[in-house]
XYZ file of C-alpha atoms in Angstrom:
617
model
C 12.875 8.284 0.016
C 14.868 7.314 -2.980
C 14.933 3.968 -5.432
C 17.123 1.827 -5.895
C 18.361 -1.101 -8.128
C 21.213 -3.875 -8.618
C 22.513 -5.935 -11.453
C 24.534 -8.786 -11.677
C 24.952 -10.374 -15.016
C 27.706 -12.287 -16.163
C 26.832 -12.652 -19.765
C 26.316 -8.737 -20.222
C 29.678 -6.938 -20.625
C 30.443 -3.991 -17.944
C 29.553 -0.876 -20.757
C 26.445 -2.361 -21.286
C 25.163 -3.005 -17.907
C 26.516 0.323 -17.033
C 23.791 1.457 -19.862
C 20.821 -0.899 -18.827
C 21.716 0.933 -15.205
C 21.302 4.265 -16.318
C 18.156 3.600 -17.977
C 17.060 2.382 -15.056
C 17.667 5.631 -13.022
C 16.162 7.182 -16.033
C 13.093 5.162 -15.408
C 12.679 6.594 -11.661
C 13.917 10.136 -11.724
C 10.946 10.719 -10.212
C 11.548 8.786 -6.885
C 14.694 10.727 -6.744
C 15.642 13.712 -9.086
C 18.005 15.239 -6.238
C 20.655 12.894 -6.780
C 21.507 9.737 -9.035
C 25.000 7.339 -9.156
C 26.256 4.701 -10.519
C 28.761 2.381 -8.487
C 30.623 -0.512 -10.251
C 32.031 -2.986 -7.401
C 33.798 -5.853 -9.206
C 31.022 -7.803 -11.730
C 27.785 -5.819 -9.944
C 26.132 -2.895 -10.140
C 24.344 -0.636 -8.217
C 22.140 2.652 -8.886
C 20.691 4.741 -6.787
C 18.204 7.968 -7.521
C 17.920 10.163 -4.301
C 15.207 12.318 -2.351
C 17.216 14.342 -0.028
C 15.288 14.331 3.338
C 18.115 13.954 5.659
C 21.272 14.676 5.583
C 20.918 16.719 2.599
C 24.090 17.532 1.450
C 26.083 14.215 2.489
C 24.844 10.656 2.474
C 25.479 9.902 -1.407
C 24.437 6.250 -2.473
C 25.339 3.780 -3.609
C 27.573 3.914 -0.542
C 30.282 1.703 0.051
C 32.604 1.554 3.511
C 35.982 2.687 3.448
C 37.594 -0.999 2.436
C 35.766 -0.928 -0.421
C 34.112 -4.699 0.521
C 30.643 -3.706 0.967
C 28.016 -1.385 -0.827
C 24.710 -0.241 -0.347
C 21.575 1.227 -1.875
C 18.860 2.060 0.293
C 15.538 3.570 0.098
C 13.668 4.831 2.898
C 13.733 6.606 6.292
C 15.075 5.147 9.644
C 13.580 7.233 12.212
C 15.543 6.414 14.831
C 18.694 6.383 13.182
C 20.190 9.061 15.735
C 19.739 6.454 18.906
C 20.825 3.791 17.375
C 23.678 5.367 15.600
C 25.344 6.099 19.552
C 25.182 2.534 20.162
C 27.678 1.944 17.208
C 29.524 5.180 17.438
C 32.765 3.041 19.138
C 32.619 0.445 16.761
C 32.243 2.800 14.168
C 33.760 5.921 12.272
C 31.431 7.751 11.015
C 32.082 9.968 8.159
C 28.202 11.407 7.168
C 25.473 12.463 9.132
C 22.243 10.516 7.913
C 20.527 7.214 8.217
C 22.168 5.786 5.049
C 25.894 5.197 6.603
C 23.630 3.761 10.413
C 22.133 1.182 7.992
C 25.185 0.629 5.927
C 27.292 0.328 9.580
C 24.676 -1.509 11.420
C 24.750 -4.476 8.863
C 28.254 -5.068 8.371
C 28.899 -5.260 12.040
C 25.583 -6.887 13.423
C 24.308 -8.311 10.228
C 20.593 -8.927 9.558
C 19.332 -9.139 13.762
C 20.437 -5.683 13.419
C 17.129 -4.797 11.326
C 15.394 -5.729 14.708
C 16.434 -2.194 16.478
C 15.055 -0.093 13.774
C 11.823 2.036 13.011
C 11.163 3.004 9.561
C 10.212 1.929 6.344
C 12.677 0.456 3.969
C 13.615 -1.810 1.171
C 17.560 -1.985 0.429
C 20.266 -4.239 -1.741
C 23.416 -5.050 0.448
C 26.368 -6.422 -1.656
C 29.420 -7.923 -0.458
C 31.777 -7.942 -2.742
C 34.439 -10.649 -1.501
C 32.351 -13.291 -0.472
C 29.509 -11.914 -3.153
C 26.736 -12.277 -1.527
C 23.747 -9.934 -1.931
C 20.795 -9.542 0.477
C 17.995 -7.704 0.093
C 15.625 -6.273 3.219
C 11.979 -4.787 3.299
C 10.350 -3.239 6.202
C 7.971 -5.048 8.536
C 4.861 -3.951 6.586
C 5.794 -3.660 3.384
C 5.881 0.532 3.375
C 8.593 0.207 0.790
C 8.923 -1.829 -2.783
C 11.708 -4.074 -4.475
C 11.306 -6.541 -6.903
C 13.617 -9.093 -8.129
C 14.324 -11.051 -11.206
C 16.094 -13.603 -11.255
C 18.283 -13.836 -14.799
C 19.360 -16.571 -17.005
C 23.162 -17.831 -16.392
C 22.562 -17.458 -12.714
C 22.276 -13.688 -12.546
C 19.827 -11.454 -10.934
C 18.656 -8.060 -11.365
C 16.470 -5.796 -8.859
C 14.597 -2.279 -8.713
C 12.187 -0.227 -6.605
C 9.604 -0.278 -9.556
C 8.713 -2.390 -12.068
C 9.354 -0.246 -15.125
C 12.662 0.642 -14.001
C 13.778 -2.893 -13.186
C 12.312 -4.035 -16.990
C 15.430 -1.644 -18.003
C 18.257 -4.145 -16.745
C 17.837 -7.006 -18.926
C 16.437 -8.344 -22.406
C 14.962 -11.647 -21.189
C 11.051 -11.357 -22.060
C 8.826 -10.857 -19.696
C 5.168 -13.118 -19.714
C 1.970 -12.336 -17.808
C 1.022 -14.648 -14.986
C -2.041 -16.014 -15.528
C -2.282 -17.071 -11.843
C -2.053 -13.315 -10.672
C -4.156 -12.396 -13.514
C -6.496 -14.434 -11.734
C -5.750 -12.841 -8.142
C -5.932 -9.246 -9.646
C -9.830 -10.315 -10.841
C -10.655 -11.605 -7.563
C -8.840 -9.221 -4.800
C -7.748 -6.185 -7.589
C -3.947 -6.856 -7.056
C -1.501 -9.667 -6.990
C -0.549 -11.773 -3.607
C 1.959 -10.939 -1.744
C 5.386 -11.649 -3.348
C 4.514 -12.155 -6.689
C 3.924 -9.574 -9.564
C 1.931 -9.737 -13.025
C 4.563 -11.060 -14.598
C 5.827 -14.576 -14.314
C 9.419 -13.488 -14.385
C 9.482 -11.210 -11.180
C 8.774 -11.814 -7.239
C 8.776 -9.076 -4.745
C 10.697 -9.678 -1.544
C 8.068 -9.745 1.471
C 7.431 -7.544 3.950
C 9.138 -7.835 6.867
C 11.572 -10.002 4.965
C 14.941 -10.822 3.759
C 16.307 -12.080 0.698
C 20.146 -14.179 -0.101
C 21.788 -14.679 -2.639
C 25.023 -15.191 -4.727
C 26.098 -15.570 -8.335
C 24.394 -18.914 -9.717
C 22.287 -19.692 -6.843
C 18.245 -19.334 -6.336
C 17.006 -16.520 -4.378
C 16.146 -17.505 -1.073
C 13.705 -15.624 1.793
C 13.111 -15.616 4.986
C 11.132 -13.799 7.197
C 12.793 -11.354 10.097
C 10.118 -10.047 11.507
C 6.373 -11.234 11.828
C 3.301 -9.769 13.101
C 2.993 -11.485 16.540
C -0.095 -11.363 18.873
C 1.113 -11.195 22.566
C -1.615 -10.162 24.865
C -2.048 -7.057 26.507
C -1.328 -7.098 30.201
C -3.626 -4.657 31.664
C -6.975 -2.713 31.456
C -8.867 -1.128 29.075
C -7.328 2.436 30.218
C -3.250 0.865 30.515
C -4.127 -0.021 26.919
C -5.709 3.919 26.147
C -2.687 5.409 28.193
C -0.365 3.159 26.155
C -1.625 3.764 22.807
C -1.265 7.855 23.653
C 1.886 7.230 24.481
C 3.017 4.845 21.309
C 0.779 7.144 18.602
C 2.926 10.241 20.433
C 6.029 8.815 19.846
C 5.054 7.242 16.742
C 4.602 10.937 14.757
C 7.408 12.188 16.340
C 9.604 10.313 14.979
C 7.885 10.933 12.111
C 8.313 14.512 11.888
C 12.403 13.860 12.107
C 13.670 15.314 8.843
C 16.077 18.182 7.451
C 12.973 19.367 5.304
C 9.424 20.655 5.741
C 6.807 18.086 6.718
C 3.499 18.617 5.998
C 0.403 15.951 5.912
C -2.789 14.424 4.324
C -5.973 15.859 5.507
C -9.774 14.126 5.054
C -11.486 15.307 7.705
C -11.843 11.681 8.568
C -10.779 10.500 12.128
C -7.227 9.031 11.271
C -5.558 11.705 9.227
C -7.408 14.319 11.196
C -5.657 12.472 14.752
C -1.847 12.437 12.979
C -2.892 16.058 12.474
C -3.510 16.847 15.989
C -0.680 15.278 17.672
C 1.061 17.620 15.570
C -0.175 20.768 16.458
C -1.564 19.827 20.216
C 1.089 17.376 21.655
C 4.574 18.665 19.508
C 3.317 22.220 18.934
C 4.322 22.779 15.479
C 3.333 24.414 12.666
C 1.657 22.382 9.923
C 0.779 22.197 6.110
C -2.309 20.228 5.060
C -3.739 19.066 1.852
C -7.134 17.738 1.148
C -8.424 16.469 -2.325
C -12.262 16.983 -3.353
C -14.937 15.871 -6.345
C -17.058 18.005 -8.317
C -19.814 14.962 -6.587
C -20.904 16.274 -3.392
C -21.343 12.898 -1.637
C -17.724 11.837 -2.554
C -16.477 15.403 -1.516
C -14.707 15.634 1.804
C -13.381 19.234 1.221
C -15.845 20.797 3.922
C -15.067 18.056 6.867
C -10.803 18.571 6.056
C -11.967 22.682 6.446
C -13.580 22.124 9.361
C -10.599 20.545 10.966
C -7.899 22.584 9.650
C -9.705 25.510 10.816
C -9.614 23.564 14.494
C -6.397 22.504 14.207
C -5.098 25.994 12.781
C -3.011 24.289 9.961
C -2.042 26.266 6.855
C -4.812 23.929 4.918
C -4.054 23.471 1.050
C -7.256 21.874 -1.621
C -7.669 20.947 -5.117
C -10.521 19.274 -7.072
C -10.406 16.294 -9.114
C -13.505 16.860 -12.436
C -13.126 13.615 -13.761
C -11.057 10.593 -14.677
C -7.670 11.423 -16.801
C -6.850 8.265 -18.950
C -3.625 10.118 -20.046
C -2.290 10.487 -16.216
C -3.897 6.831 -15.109
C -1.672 5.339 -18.171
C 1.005 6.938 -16.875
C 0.380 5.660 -13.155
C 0.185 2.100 -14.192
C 2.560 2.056 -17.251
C 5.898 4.390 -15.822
C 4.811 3.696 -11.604
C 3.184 0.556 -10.840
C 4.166 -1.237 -13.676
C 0.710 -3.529 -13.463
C -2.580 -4.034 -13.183
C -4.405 -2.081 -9.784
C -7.708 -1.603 -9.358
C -7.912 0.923 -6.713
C -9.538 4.016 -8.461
C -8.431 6.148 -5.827
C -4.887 6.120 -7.373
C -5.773 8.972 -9.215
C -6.912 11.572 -6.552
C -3.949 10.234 -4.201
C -1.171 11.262 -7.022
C -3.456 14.867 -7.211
C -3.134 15.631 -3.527
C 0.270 14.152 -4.057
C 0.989 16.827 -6.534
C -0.798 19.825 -4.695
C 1.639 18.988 -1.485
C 5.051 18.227 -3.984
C 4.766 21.678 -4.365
C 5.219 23.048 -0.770
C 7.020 20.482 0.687
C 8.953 17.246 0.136
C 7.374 14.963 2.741
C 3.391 14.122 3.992
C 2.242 12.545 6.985
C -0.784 10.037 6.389
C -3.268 8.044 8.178
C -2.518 4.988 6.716
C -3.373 1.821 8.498
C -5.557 2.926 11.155
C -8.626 1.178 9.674
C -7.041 -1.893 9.741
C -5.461 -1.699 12.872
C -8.396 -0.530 15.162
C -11.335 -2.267 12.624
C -12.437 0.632 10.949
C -13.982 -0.928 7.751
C -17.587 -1.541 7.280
C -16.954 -4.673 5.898
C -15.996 -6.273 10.238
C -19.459 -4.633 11.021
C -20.973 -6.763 8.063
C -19.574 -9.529 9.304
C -20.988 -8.843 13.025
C -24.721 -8.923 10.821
C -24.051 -12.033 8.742
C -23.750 -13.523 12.044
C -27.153 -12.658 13.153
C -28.749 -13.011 9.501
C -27.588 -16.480 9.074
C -29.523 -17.670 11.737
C -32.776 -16.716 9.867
C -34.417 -18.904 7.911
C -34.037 -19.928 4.501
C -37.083 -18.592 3.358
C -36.959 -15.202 5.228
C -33.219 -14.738 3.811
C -33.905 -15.598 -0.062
C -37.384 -12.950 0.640
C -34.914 -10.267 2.233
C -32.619 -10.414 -0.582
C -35.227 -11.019 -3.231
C -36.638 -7.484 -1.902
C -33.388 -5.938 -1.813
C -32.550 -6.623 -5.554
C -35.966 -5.595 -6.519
C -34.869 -1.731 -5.898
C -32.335 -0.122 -8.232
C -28.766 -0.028 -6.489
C -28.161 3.940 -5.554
C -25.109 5.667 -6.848
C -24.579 7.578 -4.033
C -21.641 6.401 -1.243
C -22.642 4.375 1.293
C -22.420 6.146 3.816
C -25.301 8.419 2.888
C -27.788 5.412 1.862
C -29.468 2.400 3.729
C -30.498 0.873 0.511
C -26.857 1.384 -0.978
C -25.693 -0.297 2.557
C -28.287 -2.935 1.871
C -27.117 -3.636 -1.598
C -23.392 -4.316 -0.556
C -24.781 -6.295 2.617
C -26.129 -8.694 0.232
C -22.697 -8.491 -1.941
C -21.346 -10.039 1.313
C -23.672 -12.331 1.890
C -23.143 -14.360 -1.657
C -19.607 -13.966 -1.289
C -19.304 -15.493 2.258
C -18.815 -18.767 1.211
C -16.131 -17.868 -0.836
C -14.602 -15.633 1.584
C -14.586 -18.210 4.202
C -11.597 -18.551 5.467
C -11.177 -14.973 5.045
C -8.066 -13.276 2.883
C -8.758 -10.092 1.198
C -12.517 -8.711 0.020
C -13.386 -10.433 -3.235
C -13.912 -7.898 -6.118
C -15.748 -10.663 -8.305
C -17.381 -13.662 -6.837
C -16.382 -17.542 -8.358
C -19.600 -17.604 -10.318
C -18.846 -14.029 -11.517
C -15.360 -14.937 -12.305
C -16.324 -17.454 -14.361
C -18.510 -15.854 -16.794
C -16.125 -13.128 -16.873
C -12.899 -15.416 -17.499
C -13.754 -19.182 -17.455
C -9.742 -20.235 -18.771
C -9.082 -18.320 -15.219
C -11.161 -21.314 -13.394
C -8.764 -22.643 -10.677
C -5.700 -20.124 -11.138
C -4.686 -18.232 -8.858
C -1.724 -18.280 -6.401
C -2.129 -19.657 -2.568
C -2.462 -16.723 -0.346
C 0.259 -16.469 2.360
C -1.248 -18.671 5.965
C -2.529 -16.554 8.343
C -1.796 -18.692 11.946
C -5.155 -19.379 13.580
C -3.422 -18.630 16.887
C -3.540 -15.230 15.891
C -7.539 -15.134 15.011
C -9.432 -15.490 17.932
C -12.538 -14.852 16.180
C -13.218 -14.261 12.434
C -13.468 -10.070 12.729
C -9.957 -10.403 14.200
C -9.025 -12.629 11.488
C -9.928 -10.024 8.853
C -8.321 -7.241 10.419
C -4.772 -9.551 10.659
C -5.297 -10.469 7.030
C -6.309 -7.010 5.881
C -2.761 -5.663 7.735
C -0.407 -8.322 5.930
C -2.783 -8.602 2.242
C -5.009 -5.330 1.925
C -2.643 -2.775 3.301
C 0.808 -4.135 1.751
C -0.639 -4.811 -1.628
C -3.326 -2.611 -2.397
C -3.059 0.827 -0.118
C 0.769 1.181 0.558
C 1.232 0.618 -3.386
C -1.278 3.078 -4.058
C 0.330 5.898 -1.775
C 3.892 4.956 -2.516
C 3.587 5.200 -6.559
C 1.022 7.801 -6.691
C 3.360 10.359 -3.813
C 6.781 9.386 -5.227
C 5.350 10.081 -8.940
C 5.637 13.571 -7.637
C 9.024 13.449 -5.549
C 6.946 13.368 -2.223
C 8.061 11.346 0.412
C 4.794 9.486 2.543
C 5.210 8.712 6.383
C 2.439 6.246 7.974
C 2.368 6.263 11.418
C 0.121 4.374 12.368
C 2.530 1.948 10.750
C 4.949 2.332 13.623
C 6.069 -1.125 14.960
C 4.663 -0.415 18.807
C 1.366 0.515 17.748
C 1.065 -2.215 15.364
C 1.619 -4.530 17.842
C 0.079 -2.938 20.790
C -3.269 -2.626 18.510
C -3.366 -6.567 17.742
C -2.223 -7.291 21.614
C -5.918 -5.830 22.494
C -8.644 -7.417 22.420
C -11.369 -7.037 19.408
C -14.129 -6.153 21.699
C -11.864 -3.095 22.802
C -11.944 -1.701 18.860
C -15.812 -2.415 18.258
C -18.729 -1.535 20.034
C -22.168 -2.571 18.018
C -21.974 -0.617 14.880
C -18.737 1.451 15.503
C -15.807 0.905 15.121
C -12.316 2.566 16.062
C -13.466 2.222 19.708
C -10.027 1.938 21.392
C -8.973 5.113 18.864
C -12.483 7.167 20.383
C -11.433 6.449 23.982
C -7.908 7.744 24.040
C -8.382 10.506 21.734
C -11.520 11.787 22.449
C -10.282 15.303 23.621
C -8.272 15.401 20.972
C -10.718 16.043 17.867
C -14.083 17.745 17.721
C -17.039 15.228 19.046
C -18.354 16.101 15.759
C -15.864 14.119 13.942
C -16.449 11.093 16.369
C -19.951 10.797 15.451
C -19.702 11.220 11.103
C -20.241 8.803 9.308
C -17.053 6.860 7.997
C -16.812 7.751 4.315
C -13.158 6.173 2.777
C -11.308 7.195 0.115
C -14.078 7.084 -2.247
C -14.199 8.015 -6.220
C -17.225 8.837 -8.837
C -16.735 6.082 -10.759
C -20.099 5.171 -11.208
C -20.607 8.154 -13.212
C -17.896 7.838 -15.071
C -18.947 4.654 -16.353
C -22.582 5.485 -17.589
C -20.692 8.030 -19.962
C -17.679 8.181 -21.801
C -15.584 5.916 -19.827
C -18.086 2.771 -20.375
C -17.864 3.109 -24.105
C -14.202 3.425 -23.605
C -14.514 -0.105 -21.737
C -16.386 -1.438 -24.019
C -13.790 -0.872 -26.973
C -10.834 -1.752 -25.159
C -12.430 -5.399 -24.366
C -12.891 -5.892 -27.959
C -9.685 -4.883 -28.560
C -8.289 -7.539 -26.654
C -8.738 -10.874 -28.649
C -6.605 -13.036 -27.298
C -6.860 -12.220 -23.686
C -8.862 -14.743 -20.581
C -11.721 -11.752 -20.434
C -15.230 -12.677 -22.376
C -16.174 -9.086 -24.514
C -20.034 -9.545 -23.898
C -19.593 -10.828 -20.287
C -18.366 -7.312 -19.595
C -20.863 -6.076 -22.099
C -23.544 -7.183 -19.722
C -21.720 -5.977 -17.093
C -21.616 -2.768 -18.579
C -25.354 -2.502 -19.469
C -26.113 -3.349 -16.004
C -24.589 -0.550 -14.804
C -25.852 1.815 -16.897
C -29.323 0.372 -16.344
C -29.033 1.355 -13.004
C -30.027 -1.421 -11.328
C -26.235 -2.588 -10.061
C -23.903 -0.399 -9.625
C -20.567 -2.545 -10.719
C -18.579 0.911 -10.819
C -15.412 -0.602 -9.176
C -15.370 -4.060 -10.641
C -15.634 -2.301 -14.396
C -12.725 0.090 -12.708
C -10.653 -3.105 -12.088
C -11.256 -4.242 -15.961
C -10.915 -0.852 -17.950
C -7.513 -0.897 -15.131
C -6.062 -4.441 -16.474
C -6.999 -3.573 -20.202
C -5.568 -0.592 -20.151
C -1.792 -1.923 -18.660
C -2.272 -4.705 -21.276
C -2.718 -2.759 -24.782
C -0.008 -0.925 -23.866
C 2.386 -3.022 -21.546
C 5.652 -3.642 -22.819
C-alpha cells in the first residue's frame, strides 16, 4: 500500500518538476513513510512513497527494468503475485521478490490482458519511455485511487490523492458546479470525476492512454458481468465457502502482521472467523465505540472476540473533532464527503496503526448479498403503492405528526417509519435507481436553486444485468455507493495512519459468484444476507444471525442540537458567494433542533462541503 504520482510537463524545467515531485511525496508521507524516490526517465517523472508489506527490504519504486525503457509506480497488493509470477519465471529474470517487479514484468511482456490474471487492489502509472506512452490501471472495484490532470501544452500530471497531485502544477484549480450538485444529492461526486473541474479519476476496473500532447483516453478492462449460476441453492452455499475461503487467504499473504476490523456485525465478524476457524491463526481485532449507547457496538465486537479468541483491541470516540475532520478532507480526500463515519474509521484506523501495518475488513458484503435496509424498503413500497391515495397521504400524514426519534434505527419502529416515508417521496426521483438521494429535488432546490439541473450523468447500469429493481440497487450500489463513498472512506481514513485495508469480500470470484445468484437466494421477507446465513451458519454464534443490522452509524444528531449546529450556522453565513441559501439551512437547522426531523446527516453533508470550501486551496 503505497502512493504514487507522475508528471510530464514540457513547459516546467527538470529542477523544478523535480521540486513540485517532492512536494508531492511530501503531501502523502502518510500513505508511505517507509520509503520515498524520485526517478527521472527522459522528460517524466515519477514518485513513489512506500508501505512495506511485502518484500520488505527489496521492491524499491519507481522501478524501472533493466533496459532502462520502462518504469513503474504502483500502489497496492497483488495477492496472487506468487502463482502468477511462475508462469513468467522463463520469460523473465527476476531480480526482487515482491509483487511490484510481477506487475512491472507482467505488463511489458503481456501488456494490459495481463491485468485479467490478477487479484488485488491497485491503481498504477506505467511509462514507456521510447515510444512515451503512459497508461494508467485501477482495480476492478475501485479499492485503490488515482486522479489525473490533464495540463496545459499537452502535459499531464497524476497522484493517489488529491492534495498531493495539487503539488505538481500551478494551473488553478475551479470547483465543479455539476459535482457540487452530485455531492448535495448522493454526498460524493460520480464516478470519474472530482470537485474540481480540472481533475478526473480513472475508473474502476479501468485503463487509461496517453502520450505527450494527446487527450487522455479510457477504457474499461474489466466489467461487472452477470452470468448465471449453474446449480442449486447448496452448489451456490458450497461455492461461496469455498470462494470467501480462498478469498481471506489470500488476504492474509503478507511479510507483516495482519490484523482486522471488528463490529460485532455479521460481515467483519465472518472475515474474522475464517481466520481463526478455517486458517487457524492467531488474530488482532479492533472495534471503535460512542459514548451513545445505541450507536455503541463495543459489547457485540466483545462478544465475538471472546468467541473467536482474538487478541480484541477498543477505543471510544466522545464527540466530533473539527481539527482532525479538516485534516481528513483538506490533507486526505482532498473534497467534499459526507459520510460522518470518516471520523471513527481513521480512530480504529489509528488504534490498529499501532500494532500492526495491515486490517482485514468487511467491506462490500452489504452490497453484495443485499444487506441494506434500504432493498427491504423497496420490497414495502411495492406493497404500499398499491394502497390508495387516501390511505397513503393518512399513513404519512400520521407518521409526520410524531417527532422523528434520535435513536438508530434499528432500535425504533417510528424512526424506521420516518425514513420509510423518506423513501417514499424520494421514489420518484430515485426511479431508475443510482445511489440513495441525501436531499430530494424539491429539497435541493430550496437549498441551492443555481444547482437546478447540474449535475453529471451517472455511469449506465445495463438492464440485462437488473432483473428486478432490488437487484438493480444492489449492482448500482457495488459500482456507485461502494467505489465512491465507502472504499474512499476506508482508504483515506486507514492510510492517514500508514495502515494498509484488505476487503475481501471484494475478491473478484465472490463478486461475481454473488451477482450470478439469484436475488431471492440473498432475501427472505425482511432479512437479508440470506445466501451469507446459509453457508455460514456454523460459523458465528446464532445470536449474531438474529441482531438487528445496525451500520456504521455516528451521533450526529446530537452533535447538531449543540455546538456543532451553531458552528453550521456560521460557516453558511460565511460563505457569500457560494450556490447554498444561509436561511434554507437555517430552517434546516431549527428543524432539527426542534426535534421533529432529524436531518443529522444531510446538515453533516453541508457543515462537510463548507468546511473543504473556507479552507480549500
Amino acid at each position: 500500500m503505497c502512493g504514487l504520482a507522475f508528471l510530464h510537463d514540457a513547459r516546467t524545467p527538470p529542477p523544478d518538476a523535480a521540486r513540485r515531485m517532492a512536494r508531492c511525496l511530501a503531501a502523502m508521507h502518510h500513505r508511505g513513510p517507509d520509503d520515498g524516490r524520485i526517478e527521472h526517465v527522459g522528460d517524466a517523472v515519477l514518485g513513489h512513497r512506500r508501505l512495506s508489506i511485502i518484500d520488505l527490504a527489496g521492491s524499491p519504486q519507481p522501478m524501472p527494468d533493466t533496459s532502462g525503457r520502462y518504469v513503474l509506480a504502483y500502489n497496492g497488493e497483488i495477492y496472487n503475485y506468487a502463482e502468477v509470477r511462475q508462469r513468467l519465471e522463463p520469460r523473465w529474470n527476476f531480480r526482487t521478490h515482491g509483487d511490484t517487479e510481477v506487475l512491472l514484468a507482467g505488463l511489458i511482456l503481456e501488456g494490459e490482458r495481463f491485468l485479467e490474471r490478477l487479484e488485488g487492489m491497485w491503481a498504477f502509472a506505467f511509462w514507456g519511455s521510447q515510444q512515451k506512452t503512459l497508461i494508467l490501471g485501477r482495480d476492478r472495484m475501485g479499492k485503490k485511487p488515482l486522479f489525473v490532470q490533464e495540463l496545459p501544452g499537452g502535459g499531464l500530471a497524476c497522484a493517489s490523492e488529491l492534495p498531493a497531485l495539487r503539488q505538481l502544477s500551478d494551473t488553478p484549480w475551479h470547483e465543479d458546479a455539476d459535482s457540487t450538485a452530485d455531492y448535495l444529492r448522493y454526498g460524493y461526486t460520480m464516478p470519474g470525476r472530482s470537485a474540481w473541474r480540472e481533475v478526473r479519476e480513472i475508473l474502476p476496473g479501468h485503463v487509461g492512454h496517453w502520450h505527450p500532447g494527446s487527450a487522455l483516453e479510457q477504457r474499461a478492462w474489466w466489467q461487472l458481468q452477470v452470468r448465471p449460476f449453474a446449480g442449486d441453492p447448496s452448489a451456490a452455499r458450497q461455492a461461496l465457502r469455498t470462494a470467501m475461503t480462498t478469498a481471506v487467504k489470500r488476504r492474509m499473504v503478507a511479510d507483516v502482521e495482519v490484523g482486522a476490523f471488528l463490529s460485532g456485525g455479521v460481515d467483519s465478524t465472518l472475515v474474522c472467523a475464517l481466520v481463526r476457524q478455517e486458517l487457524g491463526l492467531p488474530l488482532k481485532t479492533f472495534t471503535i465505540g460512542f459514548t451513545e449507547a445505541a450507536f455503541d457496538e463495543r459489547r457485540y465486537a466483545r462478544l465475538a472476540a471472546d468467541a473467536l479468541g482474538t487478541d480484541h483491541y477498543e477505543e471510544v470516540l466522545a464527540g466530533w473533532d473539527e481539527t482532525e475532520l479538516e485534516r481528513l478532507l483538506l490533507n486526505h480526500v482532498g473534497q467534499p464527503f459526507a459520510d460522518a463515519s470518516l471520523l471513527p474509521t481513521a480512530l480504529v484506523s489509528r488504534v490498529a496503526a499501532q500494532r500492526v501495518k495491515v486490517a482485514l475488513s468487511g467491506d462490500g458484503g452489504d452490497e453484495l448479498f443485499s444487506g441494506y435496509q434500504r432493498y427491504q424498503a423497496r420490497n414495502i413500497l411495492r406493497w404500499y403503492s398499491r394502497l390508495p391515495a387516501g390511505l397513503r397521504h393518512l399513513a404519512e400524514r400520521a407518521v409526520r405528526a410524531l417527532p422523528e426519534p434520535t435513536a438508530h434505527h434499528s432500535r425504533s419502529v417510528l424512526k424506521k417509519a420516518h425514513l420509510f416515508m423518506d423513501v417514499v417521496g424520494r421514489q420518484q426521483a430515485e426511479t431508475p435507481y443510482f445511489a440513495p438521494l441525501m436531499f430530494a429535488p424539491a429539497h435541493l432546490h430550496r437549498l441551492a436553486p443555481d444547482l437546478d439541473g447540474r449535475g453529471h450523468p451517472p455511469p449506465g447500469i445495463p438492464e440485462s444485468t437488473a432483473p428486478d429493481d432490488i437487484a438493480r440497487m444492489m449492482f448500482a450500489d457495488a459500482l456507485i455507493y461502494l467505489p465512491q463513498d465507502i472504499l474512499v472512506k476506508v482508504d483515506r481514513a486507514s492510510m492517514a495512519h500508514s495502515l494498509e485495508t484488505r476487503a475481501p469480500f471484494l475478491d473478484r470470484e465472490v463478486v461475481e459468484l454473488a451477482f450470478s445468484l439469484p436475488r431471492t437466494w440473498h432475501r427472505r421477507g425482511s432479512r437479508g444476507k440470506r445466501m451469507l446465513h446459509e453457508s455460514f451458519a456454523d460459523r458465528l454464534p446464532a445470536s449474531l444471525w438474529r441482531r438487528r443490522k445496525q451500520g456504521f452509524g455516528v451521533p450526529i444528531h446530537a452533535w447538531f442540537r449543540g455546538e456543532l449546529g451553531d458552528r453550521l450556522l456560521a460557516l453558511a453565513h460565511e460563505d457569500t458567494d457560494g450556490p447554498l441559501q444561509p436561511e434554507a439551512v437555517a430552517a434546516l437547522v431549527a428543524e432539527h433542533r426542534s426535534s421533529s426531523r432529524d436531518h443529522g446527516y444531510r446538515l453533516w453533508a453541508l457543515y462537510a462541503y463548507l468546511l473543504w470550501k473556507r479552507q480549500r486551496p
